[in-house]
PDB file of C-alpha atoms in Angstrom:
ATOM      1  CA  VAL A 295      62.340  55.934   8.652  1.00 41.00           C
ATOM      2  CA  TYR A 296      58.846  56.229   7.261  1.00 42.00           C
ATOM      3  CA  LYS A 297      55.485  57.190   8.676  1.00 43.00           C
ATOM      4  CA  ARG A 298      52.811  54.981   7.138  1.00 46.00           C
ATOM      5  CA  GLN A 299      49.185  56.014   7.094  1.00 48.00           C
ATOM      6  CA  GLY A 300      46.354  54.572   5.144  1.00 51.00           C
ATOM      7  CA  VAL A 301      42.777  53.530   4.899  1.00 56.00           C
ATOM      8  CA  TYR A 302      41.396  50.012   4.686  1.00 54.00           C
ATOM      9  CA  ASN A 303      38.272  49.576   2.602  1.00 56.00           C
ATOM     10  CA  PRO A 304      36.443  46.446   3.905  1.00 59.00           C
ATOM     11  CA  ASP A 305      34.055  46.372   0.905  1.00 62.00           C
ATOM     12  CA  SER A 306      36.833  45.902  -1.636  1.00 58.00           C
ATOM     13  CA  SER A 307      39.394  44.283   0.747  1.00 60.00           C
ATOM     14  CA  VAL A 308      41.928  46.836  -0.477  1.00 60.00           C
ATOM     15  CA  PHE A 309      44.374  48.730   1.709  1.00 56.00           C
ATOM     16  CA  ASN A 310      45.154  52.137   0.227  1.00 56.00           C
ATOM     17  CA  SER A 311      48.149  53.787   1.787  1.00 54.00           C
ATOM     18  CA  PHE A 312      50.654  56.503   1.232  1.00 49.00           C
ATOM     19  CA  VAL A 313      54.139  56.876   2.623  1.00 50.00           C
ATOM     20  CA  ILE A 314      55.671  60.029   4.028  1.00 54.00           C
ATOM     21  CA  ALA A 315      59.431  60.066   4.523  1.00 54.00           C
ATOM     22  CA  ASN A 316      60.371  61.096   8.048  1.00 59.00           C
ATOM     23  CA  THR A 317      63.788  62.703   7.719  1.00 62.00           C
ATOM     24  CA  ASN A 318      63.886  64.055  11.287  1.00 74.00           C
ATOM     25  CA  SER A 319      64.012  60.617  12.903  1.00 78.00           C
ATOM     26  CA  SER A 320      67.220  59.230  14.366  1.00 83.00           C
ATOM     27  CA  GLY A 321      68.477  56.519  16.656  1.00 87.00           C
ATOM     28  CA  SER A 322      70.897  53.680  17.031  1.00 89.00           C
ATOM     29  CA  VAL A 323      70.742  49.903  17.089  1.00 88.00           C
ATOM     30  CA  ALA A 324      72.822  47.376  18.964  1.00 91.00           C
ATOM     31  CA  GLY A 325      73.235  43.690  18.565  1.00 92.00           C
ATOM     32  CA  PHE A 326      75.507  40.757  18.069  1.00 92.00           C
ATOM     33  CA  SER A 327      75.667  37.506  16.180  1.00 94.00           C
ATOM     34  CA  ILE A 328      77.402  34.220  16.727  1.00 96.00           C
ATOM     35  CA  LYS A 329      78.062  31.464  14.215  1.00 96.00           C
ATOM     36  CA  ILE A 330      79.224  27.976  15.094  1.00 97.00           C
ATOM     37  CA  HIS A 331      80.339  25.624  12.342  1.00 96.00           C
ATOM     38  CA  HIS A 332      80.943  22.028  13.359  1.00 97.00           C
ATOM     39  CA  LYS A 333      82.004  19.189  11.096  1.00 96.00           C
ATOM     40  CA  ILE A 334      80.656  15.991  12.656  1.00 94.00           C
ATOM     41  CA  PHE A 335      82.212  13.666  10.048  1.00 93.00           C
ATOM     42  CA  SER A 336      83.864  14.356   6.737  1.00 94.00           C
ATOM     43  CA  SER A 337      80.441  14.004   5.102  1.00 96.00           C
ATOM     44  CA  LEU A 338      78.252  15.717   7.729  1.00 97.00           C
ATOM     45  CA  ALA A 339      78.459  19.341   8.869  1.00 97.00           C
ATOM     46  CA  GLN A 340      76.219  21.651  10.860  1.00 97.00           C
ATOM     47  CA  ILE A 341      76.003  25.408  11.297  1.00 97.00           C
ATOM     48  CA  ILE A 342      74.187  27.274  14.061  1.00 97.00           C
ATOM     49  CA  VAL A 343      73.696  31.029  13.708  1.00 96.00           C
ATOM     50  CA  TYR A 344      72.083  33.347  16.251  1.00 96.00           C
ATOM     51  CA  ARG A 345      71.526  37.060  15.696  1.00 95.00           C
ATOM     52  CA  PHE A 346      70.184  39.652  18.132  1.00 94.00           C
ATOM     53  CA  LEU A 347      69.464  43.165  16.885  1.00 91.00           C
ATOM     54  CA  ALA A 348      67.432  45.833  18.693  1.00 90.00           C
ATOM     55  CA  SER A 349      66.893  49.553  18.918  1.00 89.00           C
ATOM     56  CA  ALA A 350      69.219  50.967  21.585  1.00 89.00           C
ATOM     57  CA  SER A 351      68.061  54.569  21.431  1.00 89.00           C
ATOM     58  CA  GLY A 352      66.051  56.883  19.274  1.00 88.00           C
ATOM     59  CA  ASP A 353      62.828  58.765  18.889  1.00 87.00           C
ATOM     60  CA  PHE A 354      59.341  57.284  18.617  1.00 84.00           C
ATOM     61  CA  SER A 355      59.402  56.801  14.823  1.00 82.00           C
ATOM     62  CA  PHE A 356      62.814  55.162  14.858  1.00 84.00           C
ATOM     63  CA  LYS A 357      61.860  52.682  17.594  1.00 86.00           C
ATOM     64  CA  ASN A 358      58.573  51.831  15.890  1.00 84.00           C
ATOM     65  CA  GLU A 359      60.387  51.101  12.653  1.00 83.00           C
ATOM     66  CA  TRP A 360      62.810  48.737  14.398  1.00 85.00           C
ATOM     67  CA  LYS A 361      59.897  46.806  15.955  1.00 87.00           C
ATOM     68  CA  THR A 362      59.149  45.595  12.417  1.00 85.00           C
ATOM     69  CA  ILE A 363      62.447  43.651  12.281  1.00 87.00           C
ATOM     70  CA  PRO A 364      62.771  40.431  14.308  1.00 91.00           C
ATOM     71  CA  GLU A 365      65.031  40.995  17.322  1.00 94.00           C
ATOM     72  CA  HIS A 366      66.000  37.340  17.411  1.00 96.00           C
ATOM     73  CA  LYS A 367      66.890  35.065  14.527  1.00 95.00           C
ATOM     74  CA  LEU A 368      68.123  31.524  15.091  1.00 97.00           C
ATOM     75  CA  SER A 369      68.993  29.106  12.324  1.00 96.00           C
ATOM     76  CA  TYR A 370      70.352  25.590  12.269  1.00 98.00           C
ATOM     77  CA  ALA A 371      71.574  24.043   9.027  1.00 97.00           C
ATOM     78  CA  VAL A 372      72.924  20.603   8.341  1.00 98.00           C
ATOM     79  CA  THR A 373      74.630  19.367   5.168  1.00 97.00           C
ATOM     80  CA  PHE A 374      75.152  15.716   4.324  1.00 97.00           C
ATOM     81  CA  ASN A 375      77.580  14.852   1.489  1.00 96.00           C
ATOM     82  CA  PRO A 376      77.777  11.063   1.262  1.00 95.00           C
ATOM     83  CA  PHE A 377      79.497  11.403  -2.141  1.00 92.00           C
ATOM     84  CA  ASP A 378      81.338  14.233  -3.883  1.00 89.00           C
ATOM     85  CA  SER A 379      78.544  14.482  -6.436  1.00 93.00           C
ATOM     86  CA  PHE A 380      75.536  14.359  -4.101  1.00 96.00           C
ATOM     87  CA  SER A 381      74.359  16.361  -1.084  1.00 96.00           C
ATOM     88  CA  LEU A 382      71.342  16.878   1.140  1.00 97.00           C
ATOM     89  CA  TRP A 383      70.831  20.149   3.005  1.00 97.00           C
ATOM     90  CA  ALA A 384      68.243  21.246   5.565  1.00 97.00           C
ATOM     91  CA  LYS A 385      67.805  24.487   7.476  1.00 97.00           C
ATOM     92  CA  LEU A 386      65.425  25.440  10.273  1.00 97.00           C
ATOM     93  CA  THR A 387      65.014  29.163  10.948  1.00 95.00           C
ATOM     94  CA  VAL A 388      63.144  30.717  13.866  1.00 95.00           C
ATOM     95  CA  LEU A 389      62.216  34.414  13.784  1.00 93.00           C
ATOM     96  CA  SER A 390      60.851  36.317  16.780  1.00 94.00           C
ATOM     97  CA  PRO A 391      57.526  38.199  16.552  1.00 92.00           C
ATOM     98  CA  VAL A 392      57.308  41.705  15.125  1.00 88.00           C
ATOM     99  CA  ILE A 393      54.806  44.532  15.596  1.00 85.00           C
ATOM    100  CA  TRP A 394      53.712  47.009  12.951  1.00 81.00           C
ATOM    101  CA  SER A 395      52.514  49.946  15.075  1.00 79.00           C
ATOM    102  CA  TYR A 396      51.600  51.941  11.989  1.00 74.00           C
ATOM    103  CA  PHE A 397      48.540  49.724  11.513  1.00 74.00           C
ATOM    104  CA  PRO A 398      46.945  49.635  15.012  1.00 75.00           C
ATOM    105  CA  ARG A 399      43.342  48.968  13.907  1.00 78.00           C
ATOM    106  CA  LEU A 400      44.074  46.941  10.795  1.00 78.00           C
ATOM    107  CA  LYS A 401      42.890  43.631  12.276  1.00 79.00           C
ATOM    108  CA  GLU A 402      39.614  45.153  13.453  1.00 82.00           C
ATOM    109  CA  LEU A 403      38.921  47.082  10.233  1.00 80.00           C
ATOM    110  CA  SER A 404      39.742  44.130   7.982  1.00 80.00           C
ATOM    111  CA  LYS A 405      37.627  41.730  10.093  1.00 82.00           C
ATOM    112  CA  ASP A 406      40.711  39.639  10.979  1.00 80.00           C
ATOM    113  CA  PHE A 407      41.813  39.314   7.338  1.00 79.00           C
ATOM    114  CA  TYR A 408      44.985  41.310   8.065  1.00 79.00           C
ATOM    115  CA  GLY A 409      46.851  41.807  11.321  1.00 79.00           C
ATOM    116  CA  ASN A 410      49.298  44.377  12.642  1.00 80.00           C
ATOM    117  CA  ASN A 411      51.785  41.865  13.981  1.00 83.00           C
ATOM    118  CA  LEU A 412      53.547  38.718  12.861  1.00 83.00           C
ATOM    119  CA  GLU A 413      53.934  35.888  15.354  1.00 86.00           C
ATOM    120  CA  GLU A 414      57.153  33.920  15.685  1.00 90.00           C
ATOM    121  CA  ARG A 415      57.896  32.026  12.505  1.00 89.00           C
ATOM    122  CA  PHE A 416      59.420  28.583  12.006  1.00 92.00           C
ATOM    123  CA  ILE A 417      60.722  27.937   8.505  1.00 94.00           C
ATOM    124  CA  LEU A 418      62.127  24.622   7.293  1.00 96.00           C
ATOM    125  CA  ASP A 419      63.953  24.441   3.967  1.00 96.00           C
ATOM    126  CA  PHE A 420      65.324  21.291   2.339  1.00 97.00           C
ATOM    127  CA  SER A 421      67.498  20.761  -0.725  1.00 97.00           C
ATOM    128  CA  ILE A 422      68.772  17.839  -2.794  1.00 97.00           C
ATOM    129  CA  ARG A 423      71.757  18.555  -5.037  1.00 96.00           C
ATOM    130  CA  LYS A 424      73.335  16.231  -7.597  1.00 96.00           C
ATOM    131  CA  TRP A 425      76.352  16.766  -9.859  1.00 94.00           C
ATOM    132  CA  PHE A 426      76.764  14.944 -13.190  1.00 92.00           C
ATOM    133  CA  TRP A 427      79.249  14.827 -16.053  1.00 88.00           C
ATOM    134  CA  SER A 428      82.404  15.119 -13.897  1.00 84.00           C
ATOM    135  CA  ASN A 429      80.957  18.035 -11.870  1.00 84.00           C
ATOM    136  CA  ARG A 430      80.088  20.069 -14.960  1.00 86.00           C
ATOM    137  CA  LEU A 431      76.325  19.802 -14.617  1.00 93.00           C
ATOM    138  CA  ARG A 432      74.414  20.327 -11.357  1.00 94.00           C
ATOM    139  CA  PHE A 433      70.742  19.875 -10.549  1.00 97.00           C
ATOM    140  CA  ASN A 434      69.201  21.259  -7.397  1.00 96.00           C
ATOM    141  CA  LEU A 435      65.731  20.639  -5.981  1.00 97.00           C
ATOM    142  CA  LEU A 436      64.845  23.080  -3.186  1.00 96.00           C
ATOM    143  CA  PHE A 437      61.775  23.046  -0.950  1.00 96.00           C
ATOM    144  CA  LYS A 438      61.182  26.377   0.841  1.00 95.00           C
ATOM    145  CA  ASN A 439      58.891  26.470   3.879  1.00 94.00           C
ATOM    146  CA  LEU A 440      58.518  22.698   3.824  1.00 94.00           C
ATOM    147  CA  LEU A 441      56.185  22.729   6.858  1.00 92.00           C
ATOM    148  CA  ASN A 442      53.916  25.168   4.996  1.00 91.00           C
ATOM    149  CA  ASN A 443      53.779  27.486   8.025  1.00 86.00           C
ATOM    150  CA  LYS A 444      52.397  31.001   7.711  1.00 80.00           C
ATOM    151  CA  LEU A 445      55.331  33.012   6.408  1.00 83.00           C
ATOM    152  CA  GLN A 446      55.045  36.746   5.797  1.00 80.00           C
ATOM    153  CA  HIS A 447      57.522  39.591   6.028  1.00 77.00           C
ATOM    154  CA  HIS A 448      54.880  42.327   6.259  1.00 77.00           C
ATOM    155  CA  PRO A 449      51.287  42.139   7.571  1.00 75.00           C
ATOM    156  CA  LEU A 450      49.969  43.353   4.207  1.00 76.00           C
ATOM    157  CA  GLY A 451      52.553  41.444   2.198  1.00 78.00           C
ATOM    158  CA  ALA A 452      52.622  38.170   0.354  1.00 82.00           C
ATOM    159  CA  LYS A 453      52.151  34.887   2.182  1.00 82.00           C
ATOM    160  CA  PHE A 454      54.856  32.418   1.226  1.00 86.00           C
ATOM    161  CA  ASN A 455      53.497  28.888   1.330  1.00 90.00           C
ATOM    162  CA  LEU A 456      55.452  25.769   0.457  1.00 93.00           C
ATOM    163  CA  SER A 457      57.479  26.530  -2.663  1.00 92.00           C
ATOM    164  CA  VAL A 458      59.473  24.166  -4.832  1.00 95.00           C
ATOM    165  CA  PHE A 459      62.396  25.353  -6.956  1.00 95.00           C
ATOM    166  CA  PHE A 460      64.358  23.356  -9.504  1.00 97.00           C
ATOM    167  CA  SER A 461      67.574  24.597 -11.031  1.00 96.00           C
ATOM    168  CA  ALA A 462      70.141  23.267 -13.465  1.00 96.00           C
ATOM    169  CA  GLU A 463      73.646  24.687 -13.848  1.00 93.00           C
ATOM    170  CA  ILE A 464      76.349  24.057 -16.384  1.00 91.00           C
ATOM    171  CA  VAL A 465      79.830  24.985 -15.203  1.00 85.00           C
ATOM    172  CA  PHE A 466      81.919  25.828 -18.260  1.00 80.00           C
ATOM    173  CA  ASN A 467      85.226  26.492 -16.537  1.00 72.00           C
ATOM    174  CA  SER A 468      85.370  22.858 -15.340  1.00 50.00           C
ATOM    175  CA  ILE A 469      85.396  21.593 -18.941  1.00 53.00           C
ATOM    176  CA  ILE A 470      88.937  22.890 -19.510  1.00 54.00           C
ATOM    177  CA  ASP A 471      91.425  21.028 -17.339  1.00 53.00           C
TER     178      ASP A 471
END
């Protein structure tokens, strides 16, 4: 667990911080997860995953650190394989809000440029995958954060807008039969 302190300089829009390791902090977390996989047809499957994870006990530093991790995470994914060599995949993920107590005045000092919490986040990803050459060559086109919602994992961290990834794979072990 870490104690974060720092100073925001509004003139340069830079947040200078230093980290001090807190080795005297302790606590425990509790949670559960459930995963349901359901095949609707031979070519259509869905997966629902829910995870709950929270601080069960601990000192002030420990509990503050666990507030930075979403307590609730729900995802729903669907895969459609109309042919052996082609598939469509989509996944919607919902993350509960988090609070970064180490930065209580960050929003005020940065004139609303940064905040000390992250609201709930809805992320939609979509992928198109196609195999060629007797399943030896695969192309994948992936759209992350398709709705272009505000996606951050830390109030001072990167903002992940809509991203597009393209990949190509050659599977050598399928050449030898």
